Tab-separated table of C-alpha atoms and ligand atoms in Angstrom:
chain	number	residue	atom	x	y	z
A	1	MET	CA	-0.272	0.395	-0.069
A	2	GLY	CA	1.412	3.178	-0.961
A	3	SER	CA	1.458	5.729	2.611
A	4	GLN	CA	-1.422	8.183	2.722
A	5	LEU	CA	-1.709	11.836	1.874
A	6	GLN	CA	-2.436	14.705	4.094
A	7	ARG	CA	-3.618	17.705	3.080
A	8	VAL	CA	-1.813	21.393	3.065
A	9	LYS	CA	-1.420	22.257	6.267
A	10	GLY	CA	-3.654	24.981	7.155
A	11	THR	CA	-6.376	24.120	4.192
A	12	ARG	CA	-9.616	21.530	5.395
A	13	ASP	CA	-11.845	19.562	3.434
A	14	LEU	CA	-15.789	20.740	4.061
A	15	LEU	CA	-17.617	17.131	4.900
A	16	PRO	CA	-21.259	16.692	4.823
A	17	PRO	CA	-23.465	17.434	7.144
A	18	GLU	CA	-21.546	20.718	7.411
A	19	THR	CA	-21.192	21.419	3.916
A	20	THR	CA	-25.513	22.125	3.728
A	21	ILE	CA	-24.949	24.110	6.437
A	22	TRP	CA	-22.151	26.090	3.912
A	23	ALA	CA	-25.095	26.262	1.245
A	24	ALA	CA	-27.822	27.235	3.026
A	25	VAL	CA	-25.969	30.457	4.027
A	26	GLU	CA	-24.318	31.157	0.657
A	27	GLU	CA	-28.198	30.645	-0.490
A	28	LEU	CA	-29.629	32.662	2.144
A	29	ALA	CA	-26.655	35.960	0.856
A	30	ARG	CA	-27.260	35.892	-2.554
A	31	ARG	CA	-30.907	35.841	-1.983
A	32	HIS	CA	-30.928	38.665	0.736
A	33	PHE	CA	-28.051	40.536	-1.810
A	34	GLU	CA	-30.317	40.038	-5.011
A	35	ARG	CA	-32.873	41.788	-2.892
A	36	TYR	CA	-30.612	44.733	-3.141
A	37	GLY	CA	-29.484	44.431	-6.830
A	38	TYR	CA	-26.079	42.860	-6.360
A	39	ARG	CA	-24.840	40.395	-9.328
A	40	GLU	CA	-23.580	38.180	-8.703
A	41	ILE	CA	-19.355	37.597	-10.010
A	42	ARG	CA	-16.539	35.177	-10.510
A	43	THR	CA	-13.182	36.077	-11.100
A	44	PRO	CA	-9.933	33.424	-11.418
A	45	VAL	CA	-8.597	32.351	-8.635
A	46	ILE	CA	-5.317	33.519	-10.000
A	47	GLU	CA	-3.967	36.867	-10.545
A	48	PRO	CA	-0.786	38.750	-11.514
A	49	THR	CA	0.811	39.593	-8.643
A	50	GLU	CA	1.083	42.966	-9.198
A	51	LEU	CA	-2.517	43.534	-9.125
A	52	PHE	CA	-2.138	42.807	-5.189
A	53	VAL	CA	1.076	45.138	-4.461
A	54	ARG	CA	-0.213	47.968	-7.140
A	55	ALA	CA	-4.134	47.321	-4.340
A	56	VAL	CA	-3.371	46.052	-1.266
A	57	GLY	CA	0.058	48.069	-0.691
A	58	GLU	CA	3.279	46.807	-0.230
A	59	ALA	CA	3.688	47.999	3.544
A	60	THR	CA	0.880	45.876	4.195
A	61	ASP	CA	0.812	42.175	6.040
A	62	VAL	CA	-0.979	40.766	3.744
A	63	VAL	CA	1.431	41.860	0.799
A	64	GLY	CA	4.438	41.434	3.413
A	65	LYS	CA	4.508	37.988	4.838
A	66	GLU	CA	0.846	36.479	3.407
A	67	MET	CA	0.364	35.668	-0.135
A	68	TYR	CA	0.467	32.198	-1.685
A	69	THR	CA	3.347	33.626	-5.396
A	70	PHE	CA	4.647	31.788	-6.991
A	71	ALA	CA	6.050	32.079	-10.717
A	72	ASP	CA	4.677	29.893	-13.395
A	73	ARG	CA	6.047	28.295	-16.493
A	74	LYS	CA	6.797	31.166	-18.210
A	75	GLY	CA	8.301	32.750	-15.312
A	76	ARG	CA	5.162	35.319	-14.722
A	77	SER	CA	4.660	36.015	-10.907
A	78	VAL	CA	1.013	34.903	-10.222
A	79	THR	CA	-0.527	34.601	-6.625
A	80	LEU	CA	-3.752	33.290	-5.032
A	81	ARG	CA	-6.106	35.814	-4.195
A	82	PRO	CA	-5.681	36.577	-0.915
A	83	GLU	CA	-8.853	38.464	-1.222
A	84	SER	CA	-11.298	39.797	-3.482
A	85	THR	CA	-12.019	43.518	-3.418
A	86	ALA	CA	-8.946	43.991	-6.229
A	87	SER	CA	-9.887	41.287	-8.172
A	88	VAL	CA	-13.507	43.114	-8.863
A	89	VAL	CA	-12.011	46.027	-9.518
A	90	ARG	CA	-9.517	44.754	-12.175
A	91	ALA	CA	-12.914	42.810	-13.774
A	92	TYR	CA	-14.803	46.714	-13.713
A	93	LEU	CA	-12.029	47.527	-15.579
A	94	GLU	CA	-11.267	45.107	-18.255
A	95	ASN	CA	-14.662	44.119	-18.434
A	96	GLN	CA	-15.487	48.025	-19.498
A	97	LEU	CA	-18.728	47.417	-16.222
A	98	VAL	CA	-17.850	51.532	-16.434
A	99	THR	CA	-20.320	51.138	-19.246
A	100	LEU	CA	-23.576	50.206	-16.519
A	101	PRO	CA	-25.043	52.812	-15.000
A	102	ALA	CA	-23.509	53.993	-11.670
A	103	PRO	CA	-23.621	52.591	-9.012
A	104	VAL	CA	-22.358	48.622	-10.228
A	105	LYS	CA	-23.365	46.452	-6.787
A	106	LEU	CA	-21.535	42.527	-7.822
A	107	PHE	CA	-20.687	40.314	-4.765
A	108	TYR	CA	-19.228	37.105	-4.724
A	109	ILE	CA	-18.519	33.965	-2.857
A	110	GLY	CA	-15.429	31.732	-2.780
A	111	PRO	CA	-11.564	31.288	-1.246
A	112	GLN	CA	-9.008	33.368	-0.937
A	113	PHE	CA	-4.914	32.393	0.702
A	114	ARG	CA	-3.653	33.511	3.029
A	115	TYR	CA	-0.177	32.535	4.189
A	116	GLU	CA	-0.931	32.853	8.188
A	117	ARG	CA	-0.158	30.934	10.827
A	118	PRO	CA	-2.472	28.307	11.079
A	119	GLN	CA	-5.263	28.462	14.626
A	120	LYS	CA	-8.643	28.417	15.251
A	121	GLY	CA	-10.907	30.469	13.062
A	122	ARG	CA	-7.667	31.185	10.870
A	123	TYR	CA	-6.933	28.841	8.018
A	124	ARG	CA	-4.717	29.140	5.224
A	125	GLN	CA	-7.358	28.851	2.499
A	126	PHE	CA	-10.569	30.619	4.133
A	127	HIS	CA	-13.574	31.214	2.162
A	128	GLN	CA	-15.252	35.389	1.898
A	129	ILE	CA	-18.579	36.394	0.835
A	130	GLY	CA	-18.292	39.741	-0.284
A	131	ALA	CA	-19.880	43.058	-1.476
A	132	GLU	CA	-18.412	45.767	-3.848
A	133	LEU	CA	-20.493	48.841	-4.607
A	134	LEU	CA	-18.786	51.092	-7.402
A	135	GLY	CA	-19.714	54.607	-8.582
A	136	ASP	CA	-20.913	56.601	-5.681
A	137	ALA	CA	-19.216	59.074	-2.960
A	138	GLY	CA	-22.581	60.066	-1.135
A	139	PRO	CA	-23.005	59.196	2.647
A	140	TRP	CA	-25.968	57.218	2.204
A	141	SER	CA	-24.687	54.296	0.267
A	142	ASP	CA	-22.073	53.731	3.066
A	143	VAL	CA	-25.100	53.387	4.356
A	144	GLU	CA	-27.325	50.904	2.360
A	145	LEU	CA	-24.230	48.596	2.129
A	146	LEU	CA	-24.324	48.316	5.535
A	147	ALA	CA	-27.581	47.879	6.028
A	148	MET	CA	-27.710	45.081	3.671
A	149	LEU	CA	-25.207	43.438	5.525
A	150	VAL	CA	-26.311	43.845	8.999
A	151	GLY	CA	-29.549	43.056	7.420
A	152	LEU	CA	-27.685	39.310	6.515
A	153	LEU	CA	-26.534	38.639	9.903
A	154	ARG	CA	-30.058	39.087	10.904
A	155	ALA	CA	-31.104	36.987	8.751
A	156	LEU	CA	-28.915	34.186	10.190
A	157	GLY	CA	-30.002	34.616	13.607
A	158	PHE	CA	-27.614	37.176	14.883
A	159	ALA	CA	-28.893	39.088	17.409
A	160	ALA	CA	-28.188	42.723	17.374
A	161	PRO	CA	-24.908	42.953	15.484
A	162	THR	CA	-23.395	46.274	16.103
A	163	VAL	CA	-20.993	47.740	13.965
A	164	LEU	CA	-17.970	49.249	14.706
A	165	LEU	CA	-16.906	52.245	13.100
A	166	ASN	CA	-13.928	54.919	12.206
A	167	THR	CA	-13.434	57.488	9.094
A	168	LEU	CA	-9.964	57.660	8.141
A	169	GLY	CA	-10.450	60.578	6.344
A	170	ASP	CA	-9.565	61.333	2.740
A	171	GLU	CA	-6.157	61.211	1.359
A	172	THR	CA	-4.894	64.451	3.078
A	173	SER	CA	-6.135	64.104	6.306
A	174	ARG	CA	-4.952	60.312	6.478
A	175	THR	CA	-1.148	61.085	5.668
A	176	GLU	CA	-1.347	64.190	7.848
A	177	TRP	CA	-2.608	61.999	10.347
A	178	ALA	CA	-0.209	58.944	9.964
A	179	GLN	CA	2.979	61.526	9.866
A	180	ALA	CA	1.623	63.535	13.403
A	181	ILE	CA	1.331	59.761	14.740
A	182	ARG	CA	4.785	58.588	13.483
A	183	ALA	CA	6.302	61.839	15.140
A	184	PHE	CA	4.413	61.187	18.878
A	185	LEU	CA	5.472	58.016	18.721
A	186	GLU	CA	9.243	58.413	17.967
A	187	PRO	CA	10.872	59.155	20.764
A	188	PHE	CA	9.129	55.251	22.572
A	189	ALA	CA	10.679	53.521	19.299
A	190	ASP	CA	12.707	51.512	21.463
A	191	SER	CA	9.476	50.800	23.362
A	192	LEU	CA	7.907	49.391	20.854
A	193	GLY	CA	7.704	46.341	19.441
A	194	GLU	CA	9.504	44.413	16.215
A	195	ASP	CA	6.457	44.708	14.354
A	196	SER	CA	5.059	48.423	15.439
A	197	ARG	CA	9.071	49.615	14.895
A	198	ARG	CA	8.917	48.718	11.068
A	199	ARG	CA	4.955	50.235	10.553
A	200	LEU	CA	6.509	53.392	12.182
A	201	GLU	CA	8.802	53.305	8.773
A	202	VAL	CA	6.321	52.212	6.209
A	203	ASN	CA	2.371	52.578	8.123
A	204	PRO	CA	2.043	53.761	11.201
A	205	LEU	CA	-1.186	54.028	11.258
A	206	ARG	CA	-1.593	50.229	11.403
A	207	ILE	CA	0.080	50.578	15.032
A	208	LEU	CA	-2.907	52.006	16.268
A	209	ASP	CA	-4.351	48.091	16.246
A	210	THR	CA	-1.731	46.529	18.382
A	211	LYS	CA	-2.500	43.385	20.548
A	212	ILE	CA	0.176	44.604	22.362
A	213	ALA	CA	-0.684	45.736	26.322
A	214	SER	CA	2.514	47.761	26.282
A	215	GLU	CA	2.039	48.741	23.192
A	216	GLN	CA	-1.653	49.516	23.954
A	217	ALA	CA	-0.789	52.283	26.833
A	218	LEU	CA	1.487	53.913	24.902
A	219	LEU	CA	-1.406	54.416	22.342
A	220	GLU	CA	-3.073	56.568	25.111
A	221	GLY	CA	-2.623	59.652	23.986
A	222	VAL	CA	-1.955	59.458	20.602
A	223	PRO	CA	-3.273	62.576	18.174
A	224	ARG	CA	-6.725	61.511	16.870
A	225	LEU	CA	-7.673	61.433	13.831
A	226	GLU	CA	-10.499	64.299	14.157
A	227	GLN	CA	-7.779	67.080	14.292
A	228	PHE	CA	-7.175	66.402	10.301
A	229	LEU	CA	-10.211	65.682	9.350
A	230	SER	CA	-11.256	67.552	6.473
A	231	PRO	CA	-14.591	69.256	6.647
A	232	ALA	CA	-15.673	67.359	3.516
A	233	SER	CA	-14.827	64.127	5.444
A	234	ARG	CA	-15.939	64.862	8.707
A	235	GLU	CA	-19.712	65.816	6.524
A	236	HIS	CA	-19.373	62.258	4.639
A	237	PHE	CA	-18.960	60.715	8.589
A	238	GLU	CA	-21.646	62.221	9.940
A	239	GLY	CA	-23.813	61.301	7.485
A	240	VAL	CA	-23.095	57.743	7.872
A	241	GLN	CA	-23.900	57.841	11.524
A	242	LEU	CA	-27.244	59.989	10.809
A	243	GLY	CA	-28.054	57.434	7.727
A	244	LEU	CA	-27.507	54.512	10.326
A	245	SER	CA	-29.268	55.549	13.695
A	246	ARG	CA	-32.398	56.321	11.332
A	247	LEU	CA	-32.449	52.711	10.370
A	248	GLY	CA	-32.000	51.472	13.548
A	249	ILE	CA	-28.727	50.193	13.045
A	250	ASN	CA	-26.489	49.664	15.604
A	251	TYR	CA	-22.793	51.399	15.407
A	252	ARG	CA	-19.870	52.090	18.106
A	253	ILE	CA	-17.597	54.544	16.941
A	254	GLU	CA	-14.172	53.430	17.446
A	255	PRO	CA	-11.167	55.799	16.910
A	256	ARG	CA	-8.643	53.426	16.986
A	257	LEU	CA	-9.981	50.736	14.164
A	258	VAL	CA	-8.008	51.033	10.861
A	259	ARG	CA	-8.280	47.759	8.943
A	260	GLY	CA	-4.931	46.058	7.423
A	261	LEU	CA	-5.370	46.655	3.721
A	262	ASP	CA	-3.796	50.276	2.296
A	263	TYR	CA	-6.696	50.954	0.359
A	264	TYR	CA	-9.268	52.408	2.696
A	265	THR	CA	-10.446	55.850	2.479
A	266	HIS	CA	-13.279	57.559	4.434
A	267	THR	CA	-15.462	55.078	6.733
A	268	VAL	CA	-13.516	51.342	7.649
A	269	PHE	CA	-16.285	49.288	10.374
A	270	GLU	CA	-15.626	45.998	11.424
A	271	ILE	CA	-18.912	44.271	12.733
A	272	VAL	CA	-18.321	42.113	15.914
A	273	ALA	CA	-20.907	39.293	16.671
A	274	ASP	CA	-21.326	37.379	20.323
A	275	GLY	CA	-19.488	34.244	20.966
A	276	LEU	CA	-16.209	35.673	19.022
A	277	GLY	CA	-13.507	37.399	20.855
A	278	ALA	CA	-13.236	41.599	20.178
A	279	GLN	CA	-10.049	40.329	17.373
A	280	ASN	CA	-11.972	38.159	15.747
A	281	ALA	CA	-13.905	40.086	13.425
A	282	LEU	CA	-16.604	38.442	11.434
A	283	CYS	CA	-16.287	41.223	8.400
A	284	GLY	CA	-14.461	44.416	7.388
A	285	GLY	CA	-15.290	46.872	4.820
A	286	GLY	CA	-14.942	50.340	4.090
A	287	ARG	CA	-14.186	52.688	1.349
A	288	TYR	CA	-12.094	52.875	-1.224
A	289	ASP	CA	-12.434	55.853	-3.235
A	290	ARG	CA	-8.721	56.296	-4.741
A	291	LEU	CA	-8.487	51.861	-5.647
A	292	VAL	CA	-10.221	52.224	-9.158
A	293	GLU	CA	-7.626	55.115	-9.759
A	294	ASP	CA	-5.069	53.588	-8.484
A	295	LEU	CA	-5.627	50.316	-11.106
A	296	GLY	CA	-5.932	52.311	-13.691
A	297	GLY	CA	-9.276	53.412	-14.244
A	298	SER	CA	-11.386	56.757	-14.001
A	299	PRO	CA	-11.959	58.195	-10.537
A	300	THR	CA	-14.408	55.832	-9.365
A	301	PRO	CA	-15.582	56.229	-5.884
A	302	SER	CA	-16.331	52.610	-4.374
A	303	LEU	CA	-16.990	50.269	-1.140
A	304	GLY	CA	-17.399	47.274	-0.531
A	305	PHE	CA	-17.768	44.554	2.582
A	306	ALA	CA	-15.838	40.976	3.043
A	307	ILE	CA	-17.497	38.531	5.567
A	308	GLY	CA	-15.092	35.259	6.686
A	309	LEU	CA	-17.400	32.675	6.096
A	310	ASP	CA	-15.180	30.337	8.042
A	311	ARG	CA	-16.003	32.071	10.776
A	312	LEU	CA	-19.179	32.962	10.669
A	313	ILE	CA	-19.994	29.034	10.149
A	314	GLU	CA	-18.267	28.746	13.764
A	315	VAL	CA	-20.229	31.068	15.586
A	316	LEU	CA	-24.056	30.582	13.079
A	317	PRO	CA	-26.778	30.567	15.760
A	318	GLU	CA	-28.320	27.146	16.535
A	319	SER	CA	-31.580	28.898	15.226
A	320	PHE	CA	-29.932	28.980	11.723
A	321	ARG	CA	-28.247	25.660	11.870
A	322	ALA	CA	-31.630	23.940	12.653
A	323	SER	CA	-33.627	25.336	9.781
A	324	CYS	CA	-31.416	23.474	7.907
A	325	GLY	CA	-32.507	19.987	8.212
A	326	GLN	CA	-32.650	18.031	5.527
A	327	GLN	CA	-35.328	16.084	4.148
A	328	ALA	CA	-34.954	12.452	5.353
A	329	PRO	CA	-35.127	9.816	2.823
A	330	VAL	CA	-36.941	7.350	1.775
A	331	LEU	CA	-35.462	3.925	1.158
A	332	VAL	CA	-36.886	1.552	-1.418
A	333	ILE	CA	-35.779	-2.145	-0.399
A	334	GLY	CA	-36.386	-5.727	-2.748
A	335	ALA	CA	-37.280	-7.940	-1.214
A	336	HIS	CA	-38.749	-11.463	-2.072
A	337	GLY	CA	-38.420	-11.603	-5.968
A	338	ALA	CA	-37.857	-7.886	-6.784
A	339	SER	CA	-34.423	-6.954	-8.567
A	340	ALA	CA	-32.572	-4.526	-7.630
A	341	LEU	CA	-33.174	-2.780	-11.284
A	342	GLU	CA	-37.074	-2.645	-10.689
A	343	VAL	CA	-35.719	-1.077	-7.271
A	344	LEU	CA	-34.166	1.533	-8.997
A	345	GLU	CA	-36.983	1.971	-11.151
A	346	LEU	CA	-39.008	2.893	-8.380
A	347	ALA	CA	-36.952	4.927	-6.739
A	348	GLU	CA	-36.524	6.536	-9.621
A	349	GLU	CA	-40.513	7.466	-9.793
A	350	LEU	CA	-40.327	8.467	-6.394
A	351	ARG	CA	-37.309	11.042	-7.058
A	352	ALA	CA	-39.438	12.356	-9.664
A	353	GLY	CA	-42.401	13.031	-7.642
A	354	ALA	CA	-39.325	15.423	-5.399
A	355	ILE	CA	-39.166	12.453	-2.808
A	356	ALA	CA	-35.291	12.093	-1.085
A	357	THR	CA	-34.432	8.695	-1.726
A	358	GLU	CA	-32.537	6.084	-1.166
A	359	ALA	CA	-32.379	2.214	-3.346
A	360	GLU	CA	-30.852	-0.926	-1.496
A	361	LEU	CA	-29.233	-1.589	-4.586
A	362	SER	CA	-26.411	-4.397	-2.936
A	363	GLY	CA	-28.720	-7.553	-1.916
A	364	ARG	CA	-29.401	-6.970	1.677
A	365	SER	CA	-31.345	-9.069	3.851
A	366	LEU	CA	-34.437	-7.285	4.820
A	367	LYS	CA	-33.356	-6.966	8.549
A	368	ALA	CA	-30.113	-5.329	7.379
A	369	ALA	CA	-31.725	-3.088	5.069
A	370	LEU	CA	-34.437	-2.212	7.884
A	371	LYS	CA	-31.092	-1.299	9.823
A	372	LEU	CA	-29.559	0.422	6.964
A	373	ALA	CA	-32.424	2.433	6.568
A	374	ASP	CA	-32.436	3.715	10.768
A	375	ARG	CA	-28.707	4.603	10.102
A	376	LEU	CA	-30.079	7.343	7.552
A	377	GLY	CA	-32.180	8.564	9.316
A	378	CYS	CA	-35.218	7.675	6.994
A	379	ARG	CA	-38.415	8.177	8.622
A	380	PHE	CA	-40.332	5.391	5.499
A	381	ALA	CA	-39.117	2.507	4.364
A	382	VAL	CA	-40.694	0.716	0.704
A	383	VAL	CA	-40.534	-2.662	-0.013
A	384	LEU	CA	-41.315	-3.932	-3.158
A	385	GLY	CA	-41.116	-7.833	-3.586
A	386	ALA	CA	-43.024	-10.630	-5.935
A	387	ASP	CA	-46.044	-10.296	-4.028
A	388	GLU	CA	-46.231	-6.465	-4.453
A	389	LEU	CA	-45.237	-6.319	-8.657
A	390	ALA	CA	-47.598	-8.927	-9.995
A	391	ALA	CA	-50.415	-6.649	-7.637
A	392	GLY	CA	-48.637	-3.074	-8.594
A	393	GLU	CA	-48.410	-1.908	-4.949
A	394	VAL	CA	-45.918	-1.302	-2.699
A	395	THR	CA	-45.717	-2.363	1.312
A	396	LEU	CA	-45.161	1.185	2.947
A	397	ARG	CA	-43.457	0.635	6.711
A	398	ASP	CA	-43.118	3.793	8.550
A	399	LEU	CA	-40.224	3.757	10.857
A	400	GLY	CA	-40.785	5.942	13.451
A	401	GLU	CA	-44.754	3.838	14.205
A	402	ARG	CA	-43.358	0.508	13.131
A	403	THR	CA	-46.780	-0.553	11.464
A	404	GLN	CA	-46.932	-1.178	7.226
A	405	ARG	CA	-49.605	-0.942	4.954
A	406	ARG	CA	-49.914	-1.902	1.549
A	407	LEU	CA	-50.495	0.839	-1.548
A	408	ALA	CA	-51.426	1.493	-4.652
A	409	ARG	CA	-47.698	2.906	-6.450
A	410	GLY	CA	-49.364	4.986	-8.331
A	411	GLY	CA	-50.646	6.196	-4.940
A	412	LEU	CA	-47.353	6.120	-3.305
A	413	VAL	CA	-46.100	9.857	-4.292
A	414	GLY	CA	-48.720	11.383	-3.296
A	415	HIS	CA	-49.104	9.411	0.337
A	416	LEU	CA	-45.305	10.696	0.790
A	417	VAL	CA	-45.886	13.970	0.125
A	418	GLY	CA	-48.708	14.692	2.555
A	419	ALA	CA	-47.195	12.331	5.517
B	1	AMP	P1	-10.348	41.486	5.493
B	1	AMP	O1	-10.008	40.972	4.046
B	1	AMP	O2	-8.702	40.844	6.123
B	1	AMP	O3	-10.522	42.505	5.627
B	1	AMP	O4	-10.455	39.788	6.294
B	1	AMP	C1	-11.827	40.022	6.430
B	1	AMP	C2	-12.771	38.803	7.160
B	1	AMP	O5	-12.442	37.110	6.474
B	1	AMP	C3	-12.339	38.708	8.608
B	1	AMP	O6	-13.405	39.394	9.320
B	1	AMP	C4	-12.676	37.699	8.795
B	1	AMP	O7	-13.444	36.952	9.439
B	1	AMP	C5	-12.284	36.507	7.788
B	1	AMP	N1	-10.013	36.241	7.523
B	1	AMP	C6	-9.440	37.375	7.147
B	1	AMP	N2	-8.334	36.534	7.084
B	1	AMP	C7	-8.881	34.815	7.531
B	1	AMP	C8	-8.477	33.456	7.522
B	1	AMP	N3	-6.661	33.415	7.309
B	1	AMP	N4	-8.941	32.355	8.104
B	1	AMP	C9	-10.025	33.188	7.753
B	1	AMP	N5	-10.683	33.695	8.112
B	1	AMP	C10	-9.999	34.513	7.675
């Protein structure tokens, strides 16, 4: 025997019955997004490396340390997508979706790849459900996108999801703020950890979401963006808050929320839910008003979010799980002279009538077949023997009540549909 192979570290096999839950969540998300006019986009899993370097930013952890990048057979550098916003924007430009009426509203569901240290809720292949709205600058689009997101979480059974909200302002506010943070922290550089010291040079904003307690203490007096916010940025942020209040969406302002990707401007947000630690956001997103331009398009203010599907499913409320139950199958069993083919024929009649049906085709005894029905969780078994065949009937056993009766074969589907 050959040695057994194992999956790649940090990846998972999703198995039934868990896959039923995944499919139900994805289906609910699709229907929910379509109600808001979002249409599905499917982009390749593999993209030119340069896309992420330009879009996500060289100084980010994602691009600097976590990408699955390799040379293809012709030596071109390609990367398994670590996130999908960059791909959606590339596809938007490459396919001239810019000619569609603005805003263009797209959603996606699919795997992403990041070379991170695997731990609970953190994988190297993980999955996101995301949405992007391209081509509107006003705060009401932020509010509508957040309403769609919160509505989805509610439909999945999460009680009162809370939006953690912040603004990064426009380019100028953000740059001035970053400089002020650098100037404030430089005298304490020796007290910072290695990661934060590096960020002090390349991306000081990111130090704000450090998880190290001694660094958090240093940050107490750090300059706030408020001081640098331009009047237009302030107005946008106030608009978002007004809209959220009007629509009854819970939110909390988190002045230190900055998100890990470089392309954000103005609104940024995460959503938290019970059952997950604060650092394990279920979902994050924000505005990226410059990204389309950075990737070669004309100015197209845009925003979006991504939900971590793996984490979402880990904390999925029981009420939703319970609603994902599958129809218990009926088992068709051949006895006393009915052939496997005759069993299969009857099973096909039931399936054509939309009854979930298993066919016992491997010649088990009646006793063993009834045991199988038990293990499959069947409520009914249908027994077909020479007698029944001759009479155009079947024997229907109710496995819960342990009763059985003969029925006309033609009436079986109708009987089971009503049962
Ligand atoms: P990001 O694309 O970094 O904004 O992340 C959006 C969401 O994706 C996060 O809130 C997580 O729920 C999820 N996520 C990010 N990285 C991972 C990972 N390595 N494993 C599982 N989920 C992840």
